[in-house]
Short mmCIF file of C-alpha atoms in Angstrom, two decimals:
data_model
loop_
_atom_site.label_atom_id
_atom_site.label_comp_id
_atom_site.label_asym_id
_atom_site.label_seq_id
_atom_site.Cartn_x
_atom_site.Cartn_y
_atom_site.Cartn_z
CA MET A 1 104.52 91.37 101.55
CA ASN A 2 105.79 88.55 103.68
CA GLN A 3 108.21 89.90 106.18
CA ASP A 4 110.10 86.80 107.31
CA SER A 5 113.29 88.40 106.15
CA PHE A 6 116.88 87.68 107.00
CA ALA A 7 117.50 91.21 108.22
CA GLU A 8 116.99 90.50 111.91
CA GLY A 9 119.55 88.24 113.53
CA HIS A 10 122.50 88.02 115.83
CA SER A 11 124.91 85.95 113.80
CA VAL A 12 128.54 86.83 113.13
CA ILE A 13 127.61 88.21 109.71
CA HIS A 14 124.86 90.45 111.11
CA ARG A 15 127.42 92.18 113.35
CA ILE A 16 129.96 92.95 110.64
CA ASP A 17 130.14 96.51 109.33
CA PRO A 18 127.46 96.84 106.59
CA ARG A 19 129.88 98.82 104.39
CA LEU A 20 132.33 95.91 104.38
CA ARG A 21 129.54 93.47 103.65
CA LEU A 22 128.29 95.62 100.78
CA VAL A 23 131.72 96.00 99.18
CA GLY A 24 132.53 92.32 99.77
CA ALA A 25 129.24 91.14 98.28
CA VAL A 26 129.68 93.30 95.17
CA ALA A 27 133.27 92.14 94.64
CA LEU A 28 132.37 88.45 95.06
CA ALA A 29 129.32 88.81 92.78
CA VAL A 30 131.35 90.45 90.01
CA VAL A 31 134.02 87.72 90.06
CA VAL A 32 131.49 84.87 90.16
CA ALA A 33 129.34 86.40 87.41
CA VAL A 34 132.21 86.31 84.89
CA SER A 35 133.57 82.86 85.85
CA TYR A 36 132.89 79.75 83.82
CA ASP A 37 135.32 77.18 85.21
CA PHE A 38 133.57 74.42 87.14
CA THR A 39 136.15 74.31 89.95
CA THR A 40 135.69 78.06 90.45
CA LEU A 41 131.91 77.83 90.40
CA ILE A 42 131.78 74.92 92.84
CA THR A 43 134.19 76.77 95.14
CA ALA A 44 131.98 79.87 94.88
CA LEU A 45 128.93 77.80 95.75
CA ALA A 46 130.75 76.28 98.74
CA LEU A 47 131.83 79.76 99.89
CA SER A 48 128.28 81.07 99.57
CA LEU A 49 126.94 78.16 101.62
CA LEU A 50 129.64 78.78 104.24
CA LEU A 51 128.58 82.45 104.41
CA ALA A 52 124.93 81.39 104.69
CA LEU A 53 125.88 79.05 107.53
CA MET A 54 127.78 81.86 109.25
CA ALA A 55 124.75 84.15 108.85
CA GLN A 56 122.52 81.39 110.31
CA LEU A 57 119.99 81.78 107.52
CA ASP A 58 116.78 79.81 107.86
CA LEU A 59 117.12 76.96 105.35
CA ARG A 60 113.44 76.85 104.45
CA THR A 61 113.32 80.57 103.69
CA VAL A 62 116.47 80.27 101.59
CA ILE A 63 114.89 77.50 99.53
CA ARG A 64 111.64 79.44 99.16
CA ARG A 65 113.53 82.49 97.93
CA LEU A 66 115.42 80.31 95.44
CA LEU A 67 112.22 78.93 93.91
CA ALA A 68 111.72 81.71 91.34
CA PRO A 69 115.27 81.52 89.90
CA ILE A 70 115.07 77.71 89.99
CA LEU A 71 111.91 77.85 87.85
CA PHE A 72 113.81 79.93 85.31
CA LEU A 73 116.73 77.48 85.45
CA LEU A 74 114.30 74.61 84.78
CA LEU A 75 113.10 76.49 81.69
CA LEU A 76 116.73 76.72 80.55
CA TRP A 77 117.29 73.01 81.21
CA ALA A 78 114.12 72.27 79.21
CA VAL A 79 115.17 74.33 76.20
CA LEU A 80 118.95 74.70 75.96
CA PRO A 81 120.26 71.10 75.89
CA TRP A 82 118.45 70.26 72.62
CA SER A 83 118.42 73.70 70.98
CA PHE A 84 122.12 74.33 71.48
CA LYS A 85 124.31 73.47 68.53
CA GLY A 86 127.38 71.37 69.15
CA GLU A 87 128.79 67.94 69.82
CA SER A 88 126.03 65.47 70.69
CA PHE A 89 125.94 63.95 74.14
CA LEU A 90 122.91 61.72 74.02
CA THR A 91 120.49 60.90 71.21
CA TRP A 92 116.92 59.89 71.81
CA GLY A 93 115.13 59.29 68.57
CA LEU A 94 114.76 62.75 67.04
CA ILE A 95 116.08 64.64 70.06
CA THR A 96 119.79 65.20 70.43
CA LEU A 97 121.14 66.63 73.64
CA THR A 98 124.40 68.48 73.09
CA ARG A 99 127.37 68.62 75.42
CA PRO A 100 127.90 72.43 75.28
CA GLY A 101 124.18 72.95 75.97
CA ILE A 102 124.31 70.84 79.11
CA THR A 103 127.60 72.42 80.20
CA LEU A 104 126.17 75.93 79.87
CA CYS A 105 123.03 74.97 81.81
CA ALA A 106 125.15 73.53 84.61
CA GLN A 107 127.40 76.63 84.70
CA ILE A 108 124.41 79.00 84.83
CA SER A 109 122.68 76.94 87.53
CA LEU A 110 125.77 76.90 89.78
CA LYS A 111 126.35 80.61 89.23
CA THR A 112 122.76 81.61 89.91
CA ILE A 113 122.57 79.69 93.18
CA ALA A 114 126.01 80.84 94.38
CA LEU A 115 125.19 84.49 93.60
CA MET A 116 121.75 84.36 95.21
CA VAL A 117 122.96 82.66 98.39
CA THR A 118 125.87 85.12 98.73
CA PHE A 119 123.40 87.98 98.36
CA MET A 120 121.14 86.52 101.03
CA ALA A 121 124.03 85.95 103.43
CA LEU A 122 125.76 89.32 103.04
CA LEU A 123 123.15 91.87 101.93
CA ALA A 124 119.71 90.54 102.85
CA THR A 125 121.03 90.33 106.41
CA MET A 126 120.85 94.11 106.71
CA THR A 127 117.72 96.25 106.68
CA VAL A 128 117.16 98.64 103.78
CA ASP A 129 117.69 101.66 106.03
CA THR A 130 121.09 100.27 107.06
CA LEU A 131 121.88 99.83 103.37
CA GLY A 132 120.87 103.46 102.79
CA HIS A 133 123.22 104.72 105.50
CA ALA A 134 126.01 102.46 104.25
CA LEU A 135 125.55 103.80 100.69
CA ASN A 136 125.68 107.32 102.11
CA ARG A 137 129.02 106.59 103.82
CA LEU A 138 130.32 105.13 100.59
CA ARG A 139 129.65 108.55 99.00
CA PHE A 140 126.62 107.64 96.91
CA PRO A 141 124.66 110.77 95.89
CA ASP A 142 122.38 112.19 98.58
CA LYS A 143 119.43 112.34 96.20
CA LEU A 144 119.60 108.60 95.55
CA VAL A 145 119.95 107.73 99.24
CA VAL A 146 117.08 110.01 100.27
CA MET A 147 114.92 108.55 97.55
CA LEU A 148 115.74 104.98 98.61
CA LEU A 149 114.90 105.74 102.22
CA ILE A 150 111.64 107.56 101.38
CA THR A 151 110.58 104.69 99.13
CA PHE A 152 111.35 102.14 101.83
CA ARG A 153 109.64 104.20 104.53
CA TYR A 154 106.39 104.61 102.58
CA LEU A 155 106.32 101.22 100.87
CA PHE A 156 104.43 99.71 103.77
CA VAL A 157 102.09 102.69 104.10
CA ILE A 158 101.14 102.42 100.44
CA GLU A 159 100.86 98.67 100.68
CA GLN A 160 98.37 99.05 103.54
CA GLU A 161 96.46 101.57 101.47
CA TYR A 162 96.35 98.99 98.67
CA ARG A 163 95.14 96.23 101.00
CA ARG A 164 92.43 98.54 102.33
CA LEU A 165 91.19 99.40 98.83
CA LEU A 166 91.29 95.72 97.84
CA ARG A 167 89.22 94.78 100.89
CA ALA A 168 86.67 97.46 100.01
CA MET A 169 86.48 96.07 96.47
CA LYS A 170 85.98 92.53 97.77
CA ILE A 171 83.22 93.65 100.12
CA ARG A 172 81.46 95.12 97.09
CA ASN A 173 81.79 91.67 95.54
CA PHE A 174 84.52 92.39 93.03
CA GLN A 175 85.64 89.12 91.48
CA PRO A 176 88.63 89.39 89.17
CA LYS A 177 87.99 87.73 85.83
CA THR A 178 89.42 88.01 82.34
CA ASN A 179 87.22 90.87 81.18
CA LEU A 180 87.35 94.57 80.53
CA HIS A 181 85.46 95.40 83.72
CA SER A 182 88.14 93.72 85.89
CA TYR A 183 90.96 95.43 84.03
CA ARG A 184 89.27 98.81 84.32
CA THR A 185 88.76 98.25 88.04
CA TYR A 186 92.43 97.36 88.51
CA ALA A 187 93.42 100.40 86.44
CA TYR A 188 91.38 102.67 88.72
CA LEU A 189 92.85 100.97 91.77
CA ILE A 190 96.35 101.69 90.46
CA GLY A 191 95.31 105.21 89.51
CA ILE A 192 94.06 106.00 92.99
CA LEU A 193 97.25 104.50 94.48
CA PHE A 194 99.30 106.93 92.39
CA VAL A 195 97.02 109.84 93.31
CA ARG A 196 97.24 109.10 97.04
CA ALA A 197 101.01 108.56 96.78
CA SER A 198 101.38 111.92 95.10
CA GLU A 199 99.19 113.69 97.68
CA ARG A 200 101.10 112.06 100.51
CA ALA A 201 104.40 113.07 98.90
CA ARG A 202 103.22 116.67 98.91
CA ARG A 203 102.42 116.52 102.64
CA VAL A 204 105.67 114.70 103.45
CA HIS A 205 107.64 117.24 101.47
CA GLY A 206 105.94 120.04 103.39
CA ALA A 207 106.85 118.38 106.66
CA MET A 208 110.44 117.91 105.50
CA ILE A 209 110.67 121.60 104.56
CA CYS A 210 109.32 122.55 108.02
CA ARG A 211 112.10 120.53 109.58
CA GLY A 212 114.67 122.35 107.48
CA PHE A 213 115.33 119.83 104.70
CA SER A 214 117.77 121.35 102.25
CA GLY A 215 118.83 118.32 100.26
CA LYS A 216 121.78 117.37 102.42
CA PHE A 217 121.36 113.98 104.00
CA PHE A 218 122.76 113.77 107.52
CA SER A 219 123.30 110.18 108.49
CA LEU A 220 123.42 109.75 112.26
CA ARG A 221 123.92 106.01 112.07
CA GLU A 222 127.16 104.88 113.68
CA PHE A 223 128.89 101.79 112.43
CA SER A 224 130.82 100.81 115.51
CA PRO A 225 134.04 98.84 115.10
CA HIS A 226 133.78 95.14 115.70
CA PRO A 227 136.63 92.68 116.18
CA TRP A 228 135.21 90.46 113.44
CA ASN A 229 135.52 93.20 110.79
CA GLY A 230 139.20 92.47 110.18
CA ALA A 231 138.61 88.73 110.00
CA PHE A 232 135.77 89.31 107.53
CA CYS A 233 138.01 91.48 105.32
CA PHE A 234 140.64 88.77 105.36
CA PHE A 235 138.07 86.09 104.54
CA ILE A 236 136.62 88.03 101.58
CA THR A 237 140.05 88.95 100.20
CA PHE A 238 141.19 85.34 100.53
CA SER A 239 138.02 84.11 98.77
CA LEU A 240 138.45 86.62 95.95
CA ILE A 241 142.10 85.66 95.38
CA LEU A 242 141.20 81.97 95.51
CA LEU A 243 138.40 82.37 92.94
CA ILE A 244 140.53 84.51 90.63
CA ILE A 245 143.42 82.02 90.76
CA LEU A 246 141.10 79.08 90.10
CA GLU A 247 139.43 80.81 87.16
CA TRP A 248 142.28 82.56 85.38
CA VAL A 249 145.60 81.16 86.60
CA VAL A 250 145.25 77.42 87.11
CA MET B 1 110.22 91.45 84.08
CA HIS B 2 113.78 90.65 84.97
CA ILE B 3 116.70 88.39 84.17
CA SER B 4 117.98 86.30 87.04
CA GLU B 5 121.53 86.28 88.30
CA GLY B 6 124.19 84.19 86.64
CA VAL B 7 122.71 84.00 83.14
CA LEU B 8 124.30 86.89 81.27
CA ASN B 9 127.98 87.24 80.42
CA GLY B 10 130.42 89.93 81.48
CA PRO B 11 130.20 92.35 78.52
CA VAL B 12 126.38 92.42 78.60
CA LEU B 13 126.39 93.00 82.36
CA VAL B 14 128.91 95.83 82.00
CA ALA B 15 126.93 97.41 79.14
CA GLY B 16 123.72 97.21 81.18
CA ALA B 17 125.37 98.69 84.25
CA SER B 18 126.88 101.56 82.22
CA ILE B 19 123.57 102.49 80.55
CA ALA B 20 121.78 102.26 83.90
CA LEU B 21 124.45 104.46 85.50
CA ALA B 22 124.18 107.06 82.73
CA GLY B 23 120.37 107.05 82.88
CA THR B 24 120.40 107.35 86.66
CA VAL B 25 122.87 110.26 86.56
CA VAL B 26 120.68 112.11 84.02
CA GLY B 27 117.54 111.22 86.01
CA LEU B 28 119.00 112.50 89.28
CA LYS B 29 120.25 115.64 87.61
CA LYS B 30 116.83 116.39 86.17
CA LEU B 31 115.13 115.55 89.44
CA GLU B 32 114.84 118.74 91.45
CA LEU B 33 115.26 118.63 95.18
CA ASP B 34 111.60 119.45 95.72
CA ASN B 35 110.50 116.49 93.64
CA ILE B 36 112.50 113.80 95.47
CA PRO B 37 109.63 112.89 97.87
CA GLN B 38 107.31 112.76 94.84
CA ALA B 39 109.65 110.41 92.95
CA GLY B 40 110.32 108.25 96.03
CA MET B 41 106.63 107.92 96.80
CA LEU B 42 105.78 107.05 93.20
CA ALA B 43 108.56 104.46 93.23
CA ALA B 44 106.88 102.94 96.31
CA ALA B 45 103.49 102.97 94.54
CA PHE B 46 105.13 101.35 91.49
CA PHE B 47 106.61 98.66 93.73
CA VAL B 48 103.21 97.94 95.35
CA ALA B 49 101.30 98.06 92.05
CA SER B 50 103.72 95.56 90.51
CA LEU B 51 102.61 93.07 93.18
CA ILE B 52 99.09 93.07 91.69
CA HIS B 53 98.24 89.92 89.79
CA VAL B 54 95.53 90.22 87.17
CA PRO B 55 93.77 87.16 85.79
CA VAL B 56 94.32 86.01 82.20
CA GLY B 57 92.11 83.00 81.59
CA PRO B 58 93.08 80.32 84.10
CA ALA B 59 96.46 81.90 84.91
CA SER B 60 97.45 85.34 86.15
CA VAL B 61 100.20 87.80 85.31
CA HIS B 62 101.68 90.49 87.45
CA LEU B 63 101.77 94.04 86.17
CA ILE B 64 104.99 95.83 85.19
CA LEU B 65 103.63 99.37 84.72
CA ASN B 66 106.89 100.87 83.51
CA GLY B 67 104.95 102.77 80.84
CA ILE B 68 102.95 104.74 83.35
CA VAL B 69 106.03 105.33 85.51
CA GLY B 70 107.68 106.83 82.42
CA LEU B 71 104.70 109.12 81.79
CA LEU B 72 104.70 110.29 85.41
CA LEU B 73 108.44 110.64 85.98
CA GLY B 74 110.24 111.01 82.65
CA TRP B 75 113.99 110.57 83.15
CA ALA B 76 113.48 110.16 86.88
CA ALA B 77 112.08 106.72 85.96
CA PHE B 78 115.72 105.53 85.99
CA PRO B 79 116.46 106.26 89.68
CA ALA B 80 112.87 105.31 90.63
CA ILE B 81 113.03 101.91 88.95
CA LEU B 82 116.58 101.35 90.22
CA THR B 83 115.32 102.04 93.75
CA ALA B 84 112.34 99.73 93.35
CA LEU B 85 114.57 96.93 92.01
CA LEU B 86 117.07 97.41 94.82
CA LEU B 87 114.21 97.08 97.31
CA GLN B 88 112.90 93.96 95.57
CA ALA B 89 116.36 92.44 95.70
CA MET B 90 116.83 93.34 99.37
CA MET B 91 113.38 92.21 100.50
CA PHE B 92 112.56 89.20 98.36
CA GLN B 93 115.82 88.53 96.48
CA TYR B 94 114.14 89.09 93.11
CA GLY B 95 117.24 89.85 91.10
CA GLY B 96 120.62 90.60 92.58
CA ILE B 97 123.74 92.70 92.37
CA THR B 98 125.23 91.91 89.00
CA THR B 99 121.95 92.09 87.09
CA LEU B 100 120.74 95.27 88.79
CA GLY B 101 122.02 97.44 85.93
CA VAL B 102 120.64 95.30 83.11
CA ASN B 103 117.26 94.94 84.82
CA THR B 104 117.05 98.69 85.42
CA VAL B 105 117.69 99.30 81.73
CA ILE B 106 115.12 96.66 80.71
CA MET B 107 112.37 98.58 82.49
CA ALA B 108 113.55 102.19 82.63
CA LEU B 109 114.81 102.67 79.07
CA PRO B 110 111.42 101.75 77.53
CA ALA B 111 109.80 104.03 80.13
CA VAL B 112 111.89 107.01 79.00
CA ILE B 113 111.45 106.22 75.29
CA CYS B 114 107.66 105.94 75.73
CA TYR B 115 107.70 109.16 77.73
CA TYR B 116 109.11 111.02 74.72
CA LEU B 117 106.92 109.19 72.18
CA PHE B 118 103.55 109.30 73.92
CA LYS B 119 103.62 112.11 76.45
CA PRO B 120 102.37 114.67 73.85
CA PHE B 121 99.19 112.60 73.36
CA ILE B 122 98.23 112.71 77.03
CA HIS B 123 97.25 116.36 77.00
CA LYS B 124 95.09 116.04 73.87
CA THR B 125 91.49 114.85 73.59
CA HIS B 126 90.17 111.95 75.63
CA ARG B 127 90.33 109.64 72.61
CA SER B 128 93.90 110.31 71.58
CA ALA B 129 95.03 110.24 75.22
CA MET B 130 93.53 106.74 75.60
CA ILE B 131 95.16 105.55 72.36
CA GLY B 132 98.51 107.12 73.28
CA ALA B 133 98.35 105.57 76.75
CA PHE B 134 97.54 102.13 75.33
CA ALA B 135 100.50 102.40 72.97
CA CYS B 136 102.67 103.59 75.86
CA GLY B 137 101.70 100.69 78.15
CA ALA B 138 101.97 98.03 75.46
CA GLY B 139 105.05 99.57 73.86
CA SER B 140 107.04 99.79 77.05
CA VAL B 141 106.44 96.09 77.76
CA LEU B 142 107.29 95.16 74.18
CA LEU B 143 110.52 97.18 74.29
CA GLY B 144 111.35 95.63 77.65
CA ALA B 145 110.83 92.11 76.26
CA ILE B 146 112.99 92.98 73.24
CA LEU B 147 115.73 94.24 75.56
CA VAL B 148 115.55 90.97 77.57
CA ALA B 149 115.81 89.02 74.32
CA ALA B 150 118.71 91.20 73.14
CA ALA B 151 120.57 90.76 76.43
CA LEU B 152 120.18 86.99 76.11
CA MET B 153 121.20 86.96 72.44
CA PHE B 154 124.29 89.07 73.00
CA THR B 155 125.30 86.67 75.76
CA GLU B 156 124.98 83.55 73.65
CA LYS B 157 123.69 83.09 70.12
CA ASN B 158 122.17 79.77 71.10
CA PHE B 159 119.76 81.53 73.46
CA LEU B 160 117.58 82.20 70.38
CA GLU B 161 114.79 79.82 71.44
CA VAL B 162 114.72 81.08 75.03
CA ALA B 163 114.72 84.71 73.84
CA GLY B 164 111.86 83.93 71.45
CA LEU B 165 109.89 82.34 74.28
CA VAL B 166 110.41 85.46 76.41
CA VAL B 167 109.01 87.77 73.73
CA ILE B 168 106.05 85.46 72.98
CA ALA B 169 105.25 85.08 76.68
CA HIS B 170 105.01 88.86 76.97
CA ILE B 171 102.38 89.32 74.25
CA PRO B 172 99.36 88.85 76.57
CA VAL B 173 101.08 91.01 79.19
CA MET B 174 101.54 93.74 76.55
CA ILE B 175 97.83 93.86 75.75
CA ILE B 176 96.79 93.88 79.41
CA GLU B 177 99.35 96.57 80.27
CA GLY B 178 98.10 98.64 77.35
CA VAL B 179 94.47 98.37 78.47
CA ILE B 180 95.30 99.10 82.09
CA THR B 181 97.57 102.04 81.22
CA ALA B 182 94.84 103.51 78.98
CA PHE B 183 92.18 103.33 81.73
CA CYS B 184 94.63 104.49 84.35
CA VAL B 185 95.63 107.56 82.32
CA ALA B 186 91.96 108.37 81.65
CA PHE B 187 91.33 108.10 85.40
CA LEU B 188 94.31 110.26 86.35
CA LYS B 189 93.33 112.89 83.77
CA LYS B 190 89.92 113.16 85.41
CA VAL B 191 91.01 112.97 89.04
CA LYS B 192 94.38 114.69 89.16
CA PRO B 193 95.47 116.07 85.78
CA GLU B 194 98.39 117.99 87.34
CA ILE B 195 100.11 114.66 88.09
CA PHE B 196 101.30 114.63 84.43
CA MET B 197 103.62 117.56 84.81
#
């Protein structure tokens, strides 16, 4: 797991209350996801880039993270323009590209990138444990928050376990190929990961019981007030109103 | 297996989020306090195992493993998969906010369905456990691919070709998942049979 994440940083966005960022990101995402007007989508993209600039995101990492969705978008651009039924835009021998097909591809592309960049700027700029505590303050169920935090805590432990097993396999000259032997080996590797995870869960649970775990999650994290919080609220509200007016009023 | 942000329309996103919410509520309700570390740890193992790429000819596919998560967790597969997806979104931005619900349903609903269909086979003879596990692994991927296709089709009728491509692309994955789930279940039955509670 490459760890060059956006979570560490000292930008304006990093200092804003995670609860506000979470609520703001969800609200913006919901509005953008149901918009189709090009003015709205381009405004949303501009806003997301502005947020990314404010969060001082590393441009190269942003582009690398966008590669997977861009590959999917390329698939859409390869298929939709000719398979979509509608008014023709361009005809090339047997192939007809339709106007609604191209429009839809452009809408989806703008939306995808705006949504992803907003996510990176507002949510990926906090660590998962911060998200857990923020969810707890927003009254999400304790069980879910505890589960999220346990999963995050032990993800890296289990990943190291996996790397260790993989190294042992390589030292014994395991070479993955398309055959039953390779698949069986991978199946056993996964099996032992589940077994060790389960054993570890038993020990961790024991330790939690010893420390008096009763199901209630006590979050000791303090989200201290910051002068930028108000400005951020204003900015998000303004953006939401602007997007809604552009999409549904104008 | 997931749908990226910005593709689906409002009604499909809302439907996905509602089903995911309902599934998660049931899952959390059925998940006893003492089993939370178990579910969290298995969600972590699921996350790590889904990073494994297995070779298929010259290419490679990454495993989904929702079938085995269903067998191990039952309804708790909903919160476990939701958690894993949330972590993937936070750490690598695979997926995002608006598609979180739909993507949870795409993987967790087949897991729960396969749990009910194939769990009874696991405790039988070695042979029927292997067959049941193969069907569980392959079936959960197939159902997932069908749900992806359905989400795309309900968004836009003209997504037919793309939806077809998605299902076809998952056929090799189905077979591999089936084989791996079968061996994995056989292994778990030998090493730690009490894991299938």
